[in-house]
CSV table of C-alpha atoms in Angstrom, one decimal:
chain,number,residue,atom,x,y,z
A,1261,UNK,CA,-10.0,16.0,52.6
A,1262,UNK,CA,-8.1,19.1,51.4
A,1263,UNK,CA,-5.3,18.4,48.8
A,1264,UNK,CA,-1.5,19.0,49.4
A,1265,UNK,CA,0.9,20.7,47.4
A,1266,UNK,CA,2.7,17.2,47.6
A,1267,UNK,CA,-0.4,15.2,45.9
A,1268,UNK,CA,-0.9,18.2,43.7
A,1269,UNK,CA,2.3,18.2,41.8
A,1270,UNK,CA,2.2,13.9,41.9
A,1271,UNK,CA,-1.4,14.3,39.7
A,1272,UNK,CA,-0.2,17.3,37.9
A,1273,UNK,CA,3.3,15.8,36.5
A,1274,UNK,CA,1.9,12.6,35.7
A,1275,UNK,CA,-0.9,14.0,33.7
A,1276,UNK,CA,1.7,15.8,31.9
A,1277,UNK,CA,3.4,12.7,31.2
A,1278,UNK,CA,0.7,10.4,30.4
A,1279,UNK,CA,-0.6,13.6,28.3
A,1280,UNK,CA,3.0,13.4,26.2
A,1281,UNK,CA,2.5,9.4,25.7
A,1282,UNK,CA,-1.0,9.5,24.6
A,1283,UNK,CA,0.1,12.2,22.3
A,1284,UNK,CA,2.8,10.3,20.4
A,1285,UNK,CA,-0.1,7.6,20.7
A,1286,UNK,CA,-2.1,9.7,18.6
A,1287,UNK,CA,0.6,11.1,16.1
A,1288,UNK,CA,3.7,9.6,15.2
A,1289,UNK,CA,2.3,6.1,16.6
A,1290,UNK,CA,-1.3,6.5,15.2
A,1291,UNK,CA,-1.4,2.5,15.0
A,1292,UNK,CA,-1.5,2.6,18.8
A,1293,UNK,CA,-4.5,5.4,18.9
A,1294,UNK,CA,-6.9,2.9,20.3
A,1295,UNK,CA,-4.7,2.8,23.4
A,1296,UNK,CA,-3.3,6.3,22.8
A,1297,UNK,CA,-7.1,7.8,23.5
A,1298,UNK,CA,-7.1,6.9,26.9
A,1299,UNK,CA,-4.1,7.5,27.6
A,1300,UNK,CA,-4.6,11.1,26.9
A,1301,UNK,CA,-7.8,11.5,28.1
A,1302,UNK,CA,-6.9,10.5,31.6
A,1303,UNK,CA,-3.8,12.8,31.1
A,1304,UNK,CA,-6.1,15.4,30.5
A,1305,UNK,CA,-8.4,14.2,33.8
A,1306,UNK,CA,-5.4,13.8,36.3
A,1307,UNK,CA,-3.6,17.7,34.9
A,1308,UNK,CA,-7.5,18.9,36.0
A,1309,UNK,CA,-8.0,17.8,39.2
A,1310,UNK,CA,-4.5,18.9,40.5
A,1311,UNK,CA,-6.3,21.5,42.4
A,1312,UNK,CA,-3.2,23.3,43.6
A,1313,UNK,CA,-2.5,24.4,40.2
A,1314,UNK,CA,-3.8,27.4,38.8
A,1315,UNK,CA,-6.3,27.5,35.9
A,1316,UNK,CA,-4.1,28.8,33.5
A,1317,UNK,CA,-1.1,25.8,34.4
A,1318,UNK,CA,-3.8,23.3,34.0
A,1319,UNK,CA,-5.4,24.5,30.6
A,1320,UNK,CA,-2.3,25.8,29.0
A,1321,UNK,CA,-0.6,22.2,28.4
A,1322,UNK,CA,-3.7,20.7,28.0
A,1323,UNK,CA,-4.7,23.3,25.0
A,1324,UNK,CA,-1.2,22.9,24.1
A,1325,UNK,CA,-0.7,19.1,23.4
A,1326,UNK,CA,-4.5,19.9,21.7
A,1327,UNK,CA,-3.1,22.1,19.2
A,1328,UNK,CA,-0.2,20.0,18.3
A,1329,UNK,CA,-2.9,16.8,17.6
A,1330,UNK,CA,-4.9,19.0,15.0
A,1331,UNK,CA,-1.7,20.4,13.5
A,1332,UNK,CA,-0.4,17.0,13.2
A,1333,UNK,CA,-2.7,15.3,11.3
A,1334,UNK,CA,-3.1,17.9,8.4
A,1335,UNK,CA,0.7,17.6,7.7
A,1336,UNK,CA,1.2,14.5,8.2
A,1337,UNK,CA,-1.8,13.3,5.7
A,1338,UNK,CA,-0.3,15.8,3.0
A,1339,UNK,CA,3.4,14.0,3.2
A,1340,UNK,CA,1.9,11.0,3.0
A,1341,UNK,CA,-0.9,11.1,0.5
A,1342,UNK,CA,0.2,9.7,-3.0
A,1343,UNK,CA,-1.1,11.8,-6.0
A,1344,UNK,CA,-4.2,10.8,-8.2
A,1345,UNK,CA,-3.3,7.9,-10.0
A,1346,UNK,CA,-5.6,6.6,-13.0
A,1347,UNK,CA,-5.7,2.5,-14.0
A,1348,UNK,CA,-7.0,2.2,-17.6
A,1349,UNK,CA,-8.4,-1.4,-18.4
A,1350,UNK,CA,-8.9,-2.7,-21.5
A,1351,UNK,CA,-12.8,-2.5,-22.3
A,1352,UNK,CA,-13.5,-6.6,-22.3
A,1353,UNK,CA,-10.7,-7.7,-19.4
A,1354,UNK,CA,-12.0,-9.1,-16.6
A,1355,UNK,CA,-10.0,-10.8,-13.8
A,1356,UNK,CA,-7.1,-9.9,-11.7
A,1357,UNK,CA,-5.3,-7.6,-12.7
A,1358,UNK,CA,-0.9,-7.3,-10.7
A,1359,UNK,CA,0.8,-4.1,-11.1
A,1360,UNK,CA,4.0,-6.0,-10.4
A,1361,UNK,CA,7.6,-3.6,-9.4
A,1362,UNK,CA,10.8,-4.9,-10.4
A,1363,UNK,CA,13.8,-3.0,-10.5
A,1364,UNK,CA,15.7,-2.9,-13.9
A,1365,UNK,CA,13.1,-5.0,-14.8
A,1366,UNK,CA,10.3,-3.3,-16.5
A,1367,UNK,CA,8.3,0.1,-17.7
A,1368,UNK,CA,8.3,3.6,-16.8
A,1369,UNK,CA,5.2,5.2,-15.9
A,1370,UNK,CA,3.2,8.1,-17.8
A,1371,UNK,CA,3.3,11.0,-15.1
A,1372,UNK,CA,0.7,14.0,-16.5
A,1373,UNK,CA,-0.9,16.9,-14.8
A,1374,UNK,CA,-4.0,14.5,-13.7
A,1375,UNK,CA,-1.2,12.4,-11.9
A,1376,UNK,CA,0.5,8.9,-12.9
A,1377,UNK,CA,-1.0,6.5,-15.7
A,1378,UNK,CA,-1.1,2.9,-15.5
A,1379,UNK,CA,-1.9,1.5,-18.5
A,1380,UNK,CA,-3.0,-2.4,-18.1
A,1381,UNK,CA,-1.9,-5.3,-20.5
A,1382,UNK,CA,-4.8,-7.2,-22.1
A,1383,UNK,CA,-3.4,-10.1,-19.7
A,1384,UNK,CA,-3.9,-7.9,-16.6
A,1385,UNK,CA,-0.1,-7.7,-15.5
A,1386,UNK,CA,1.9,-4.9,-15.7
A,1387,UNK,CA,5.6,-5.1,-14.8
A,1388,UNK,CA,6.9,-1.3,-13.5
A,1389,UNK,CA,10.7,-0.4,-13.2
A,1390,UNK,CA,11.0,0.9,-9.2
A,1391,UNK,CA,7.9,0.5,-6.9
A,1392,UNK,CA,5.6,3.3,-6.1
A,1393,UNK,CA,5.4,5.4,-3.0
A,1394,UNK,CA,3.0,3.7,-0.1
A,1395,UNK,CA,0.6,6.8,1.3
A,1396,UNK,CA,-3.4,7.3,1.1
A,1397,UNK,CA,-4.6,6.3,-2.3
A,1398,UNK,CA,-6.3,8.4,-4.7
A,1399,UNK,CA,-7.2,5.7,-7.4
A,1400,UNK,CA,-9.8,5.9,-10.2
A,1401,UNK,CA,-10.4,3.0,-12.7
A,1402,UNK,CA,-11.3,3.2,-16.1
A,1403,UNK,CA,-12.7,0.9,-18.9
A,1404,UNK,CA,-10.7,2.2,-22.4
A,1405,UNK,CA,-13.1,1.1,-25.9
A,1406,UNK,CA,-10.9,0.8,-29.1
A,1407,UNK,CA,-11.7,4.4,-29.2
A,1408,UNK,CA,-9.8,5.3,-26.1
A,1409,UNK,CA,-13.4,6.3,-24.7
A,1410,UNK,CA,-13.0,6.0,-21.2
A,1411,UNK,CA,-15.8,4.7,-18.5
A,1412,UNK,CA,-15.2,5.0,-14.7
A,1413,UNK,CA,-15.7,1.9,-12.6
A,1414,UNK,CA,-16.9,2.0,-9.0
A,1415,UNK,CA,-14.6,0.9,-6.3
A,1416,UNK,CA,-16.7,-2.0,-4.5
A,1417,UNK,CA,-16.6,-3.7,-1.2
A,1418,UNK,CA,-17.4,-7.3,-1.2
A,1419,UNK,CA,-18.4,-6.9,2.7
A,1420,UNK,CA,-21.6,-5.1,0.9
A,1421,UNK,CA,-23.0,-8.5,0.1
A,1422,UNK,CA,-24.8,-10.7,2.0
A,1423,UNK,CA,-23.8,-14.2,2.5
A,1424,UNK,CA,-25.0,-16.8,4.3
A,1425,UNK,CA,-22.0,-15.9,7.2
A,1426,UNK,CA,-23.2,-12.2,7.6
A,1427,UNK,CA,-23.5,-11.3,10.9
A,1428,UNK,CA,-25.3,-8.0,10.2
A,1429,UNK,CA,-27.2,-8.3,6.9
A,1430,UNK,CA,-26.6,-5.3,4.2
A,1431,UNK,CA,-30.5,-3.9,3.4
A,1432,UNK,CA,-28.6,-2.0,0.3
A,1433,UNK,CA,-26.8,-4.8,-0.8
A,1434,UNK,CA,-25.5,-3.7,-4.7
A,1435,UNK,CA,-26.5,-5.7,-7.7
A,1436,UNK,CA,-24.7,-8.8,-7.9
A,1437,UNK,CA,-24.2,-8.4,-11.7
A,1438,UNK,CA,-22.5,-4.7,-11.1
A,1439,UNK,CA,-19.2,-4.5,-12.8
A,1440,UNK,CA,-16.7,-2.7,-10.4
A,1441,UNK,CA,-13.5,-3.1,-8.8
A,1442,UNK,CA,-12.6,-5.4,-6.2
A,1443,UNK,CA,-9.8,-5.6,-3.4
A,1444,UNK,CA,-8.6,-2.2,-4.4
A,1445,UNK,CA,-5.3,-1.0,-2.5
A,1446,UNK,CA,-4.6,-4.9,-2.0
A,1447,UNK,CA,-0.6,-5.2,-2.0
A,1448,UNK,CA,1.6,-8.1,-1.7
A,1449,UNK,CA,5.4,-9.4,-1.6
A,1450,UNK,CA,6.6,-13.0,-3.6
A,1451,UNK,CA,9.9,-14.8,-2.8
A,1452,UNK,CA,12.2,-15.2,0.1
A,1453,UNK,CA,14.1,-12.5,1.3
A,1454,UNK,CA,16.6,-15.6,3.4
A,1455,UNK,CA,17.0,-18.7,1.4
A,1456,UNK,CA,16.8,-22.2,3.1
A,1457,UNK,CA,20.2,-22.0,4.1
A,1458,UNK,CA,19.7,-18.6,6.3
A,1459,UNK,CA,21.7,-16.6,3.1
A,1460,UNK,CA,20.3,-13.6,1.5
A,1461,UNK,CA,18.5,-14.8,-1.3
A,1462,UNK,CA,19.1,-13.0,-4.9
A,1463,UNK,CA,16.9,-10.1,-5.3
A,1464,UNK,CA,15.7,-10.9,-8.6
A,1465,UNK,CA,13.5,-14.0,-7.4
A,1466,UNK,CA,11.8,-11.1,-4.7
A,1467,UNK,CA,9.5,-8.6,-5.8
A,1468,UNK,CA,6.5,-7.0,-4.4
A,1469,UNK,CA,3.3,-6.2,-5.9
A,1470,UNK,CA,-0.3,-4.8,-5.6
A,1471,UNK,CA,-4.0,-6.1,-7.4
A,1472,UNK,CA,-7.6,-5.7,-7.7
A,1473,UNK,CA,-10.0,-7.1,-9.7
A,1474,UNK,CA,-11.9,-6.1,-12.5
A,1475,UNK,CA,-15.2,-8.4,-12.0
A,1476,UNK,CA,-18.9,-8.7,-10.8
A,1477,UNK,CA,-19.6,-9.9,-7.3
A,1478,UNK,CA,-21.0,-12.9,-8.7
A,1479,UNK,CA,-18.1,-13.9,-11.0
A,1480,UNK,CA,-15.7,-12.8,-8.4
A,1481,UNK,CA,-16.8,-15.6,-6.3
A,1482,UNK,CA,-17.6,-18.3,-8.8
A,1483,UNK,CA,-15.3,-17.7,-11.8
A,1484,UNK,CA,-12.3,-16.4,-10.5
A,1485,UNK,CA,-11.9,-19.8,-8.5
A,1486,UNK,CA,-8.5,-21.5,-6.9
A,1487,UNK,CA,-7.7,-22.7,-11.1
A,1488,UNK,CA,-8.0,-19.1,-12.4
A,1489,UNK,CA,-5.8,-18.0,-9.8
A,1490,UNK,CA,-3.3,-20.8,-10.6
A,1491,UNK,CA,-3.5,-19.9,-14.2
A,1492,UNK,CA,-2.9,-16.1,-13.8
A,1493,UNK,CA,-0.1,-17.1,-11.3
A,1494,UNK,CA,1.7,-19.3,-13.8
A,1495,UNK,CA,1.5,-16.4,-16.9
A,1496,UNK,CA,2.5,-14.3,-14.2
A,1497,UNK,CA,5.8,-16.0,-13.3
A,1498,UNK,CA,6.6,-16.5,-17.2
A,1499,UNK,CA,6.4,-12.5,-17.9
A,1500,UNK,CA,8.5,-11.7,-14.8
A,1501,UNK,CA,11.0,-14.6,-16.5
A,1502,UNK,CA,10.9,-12.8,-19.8
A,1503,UNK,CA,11.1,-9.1,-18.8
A,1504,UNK,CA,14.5,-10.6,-16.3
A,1505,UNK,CA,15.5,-11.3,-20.6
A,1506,UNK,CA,14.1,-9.0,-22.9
A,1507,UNK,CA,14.1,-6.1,-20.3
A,1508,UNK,CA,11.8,-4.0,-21.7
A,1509,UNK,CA,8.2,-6.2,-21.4
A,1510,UNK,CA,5.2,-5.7,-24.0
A,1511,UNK,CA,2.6,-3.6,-21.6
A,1512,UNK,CA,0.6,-2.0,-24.2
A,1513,UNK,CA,-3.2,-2.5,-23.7
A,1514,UNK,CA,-4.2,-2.0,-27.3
C-alpha cells in the first residue's frame, strides 16, 4: 500500500515531537533517560519511515537533536563537577567520620591549587560554616602520620563482598582486612524542617551532612554496630551544641 502525503506528515511530525521529548529525556531530565531512550529512538524510527519526506528532511533533525545530546553532556558534566577535594584522617582513626554544614556555625575550609582541604578531627566530625556545592565528586582520602606523611586509601564498595545474601558471588572479592573507605559520597539531612505543629521549625536544630567510613570490611560489619553508631551520634549532637556556643569548634586533627 503506497503512503499518502497525509500519513507522511502524521509519522513525520510526531517523530519530531517524540524526538524533542526523548531529548529533554536525555538532557535536562537525565533521571528519566531510561524512559527518554525509547522515546527517542522511536522518534528517530517514525521521522524515517515518513517516506514522503526527502532524505535530507528526515536526517537533518534527526542528526540535529544528535548533536545537541553530545554537546549536552560535556557542558553540563563540567558545570556540575565539584573540584578535587582531599579528606586527610588522622593516621589511627577509624570509624565514621560526618563532615557536618552549619551556617554561622563552624570552620572555613583550606581551598589550594590541588582544590579544597578537609582536615578531620581525631573524633571524626568536622563542623563547616556554609555547605558545599552537590556535583560529580572528585574525592581522594588520606592517612596523615605525626609527620604529616600522607598515605592514600582506596575507595571501597562493600557490594564487592560476598555474603551469604549475594545473588551473584564476587570471584575477586578484596581482602576482608583491607583498610579503605566506605560509603563514600553518602550525604544526609537531621531535624525537621515543620515542627509538630505544621510551623517552620528553627533552622539551627536542621542541618545536613555527608560520611564515610574509615574501616576494614570486617570491622565495618562487626565493630561499627547499632551502639557505635549511638555513641558517635550522641558526641555528635554535643559538638553541634557547643559550636551553636563557642562558634568557632576545635577541628584540628593533630
Amino acid at each position: 500500500m503506497k503512503m499518502t502525503d497525509k500519513t507522511s506528515n502524521i509519522l513525520y511530525y510526531s517523530g519530531l515531537i517524540l524526538l524533542t521529548i526523548g531529548v529533554f529525556g536525555l538532557t535536562f531530565a537525565a533521571f528519566f533517560a531510561i524512559i527518554g531512550l525509547p522515546v527517542f529512538i522511536i522518534g528517530v524510527i517514525l521521522v524515517l519511515v515518513s517516506l514522503k519526506k526527502t532524505w535530507k528532511q528526515r536526517l537533518i533533525p534527526i542528526g540535529i537533536f544528535l548533536v545537541g545530546i553530545i554537546a549536552f553532556w560535556p557542558i553540563w558534566i563540567g558545570i556540575n563537577t565539584i573540584g578535587s577535594e582531599a579528606f586527610l584522617i588522622s593516621n589511627n582513626y577509624r570509624g565514621r567520620v560526618n563532615i557536618i554544614y552549619k551556617k554561622d556555625c563552624g570552620i572555613q575550609l583550606e581551598k589550594t591549587k590541588e582544590g579544597l582541604i578537609y582536615k578531620i578531627p581525631n573524633d571524626g566530625i568536622l563542623i563547616l560554616d556554609k555547605e558545599q556545592k552537590y556535583g560529580f565528586i572528585d574525592h581522594k582520602y588520606y592517612l596523615v602520620d605525626q609527620n604529616g606523611n600522607q598515605t592514600e586509601l582506596p575507595k571501597m564498595d562493600v557490594r564487592d563482598f560476598n555474603e551469604e545474601w549475594t545473588l551473584e558471588k564476587n570471584l575477586n572479592e578484596p581482602p576482608r582486612d583491607k583498610l579503605g573507605v566506605f560509603h563514600w559520597g553518602r550525604t544526609g539531612s537531621i531535624g525537621k524542617m515543620i515542627d509538630e505543629n505544621g510551623e517552620v521549625s528553627n533552622k539551627d536544630d536542621f542541618y545536613t551532612f555527608s560520611e564515610f567510613y574509615v574501616s576494614t570490611y570486617s570491622d565495618l560489619i562487626e565493630k561499627f554496630d547499632f551502639k557505635y553508631e549511638q555513641k558517635f551520634d550522641s558526641i555528635r549532637d554535643n559538638k553541634i551544641e557547643k559550636c551553636k556556643i563557642n562558634t568557632v569548634p576545635n577541628n584540628s586533627y593533630e
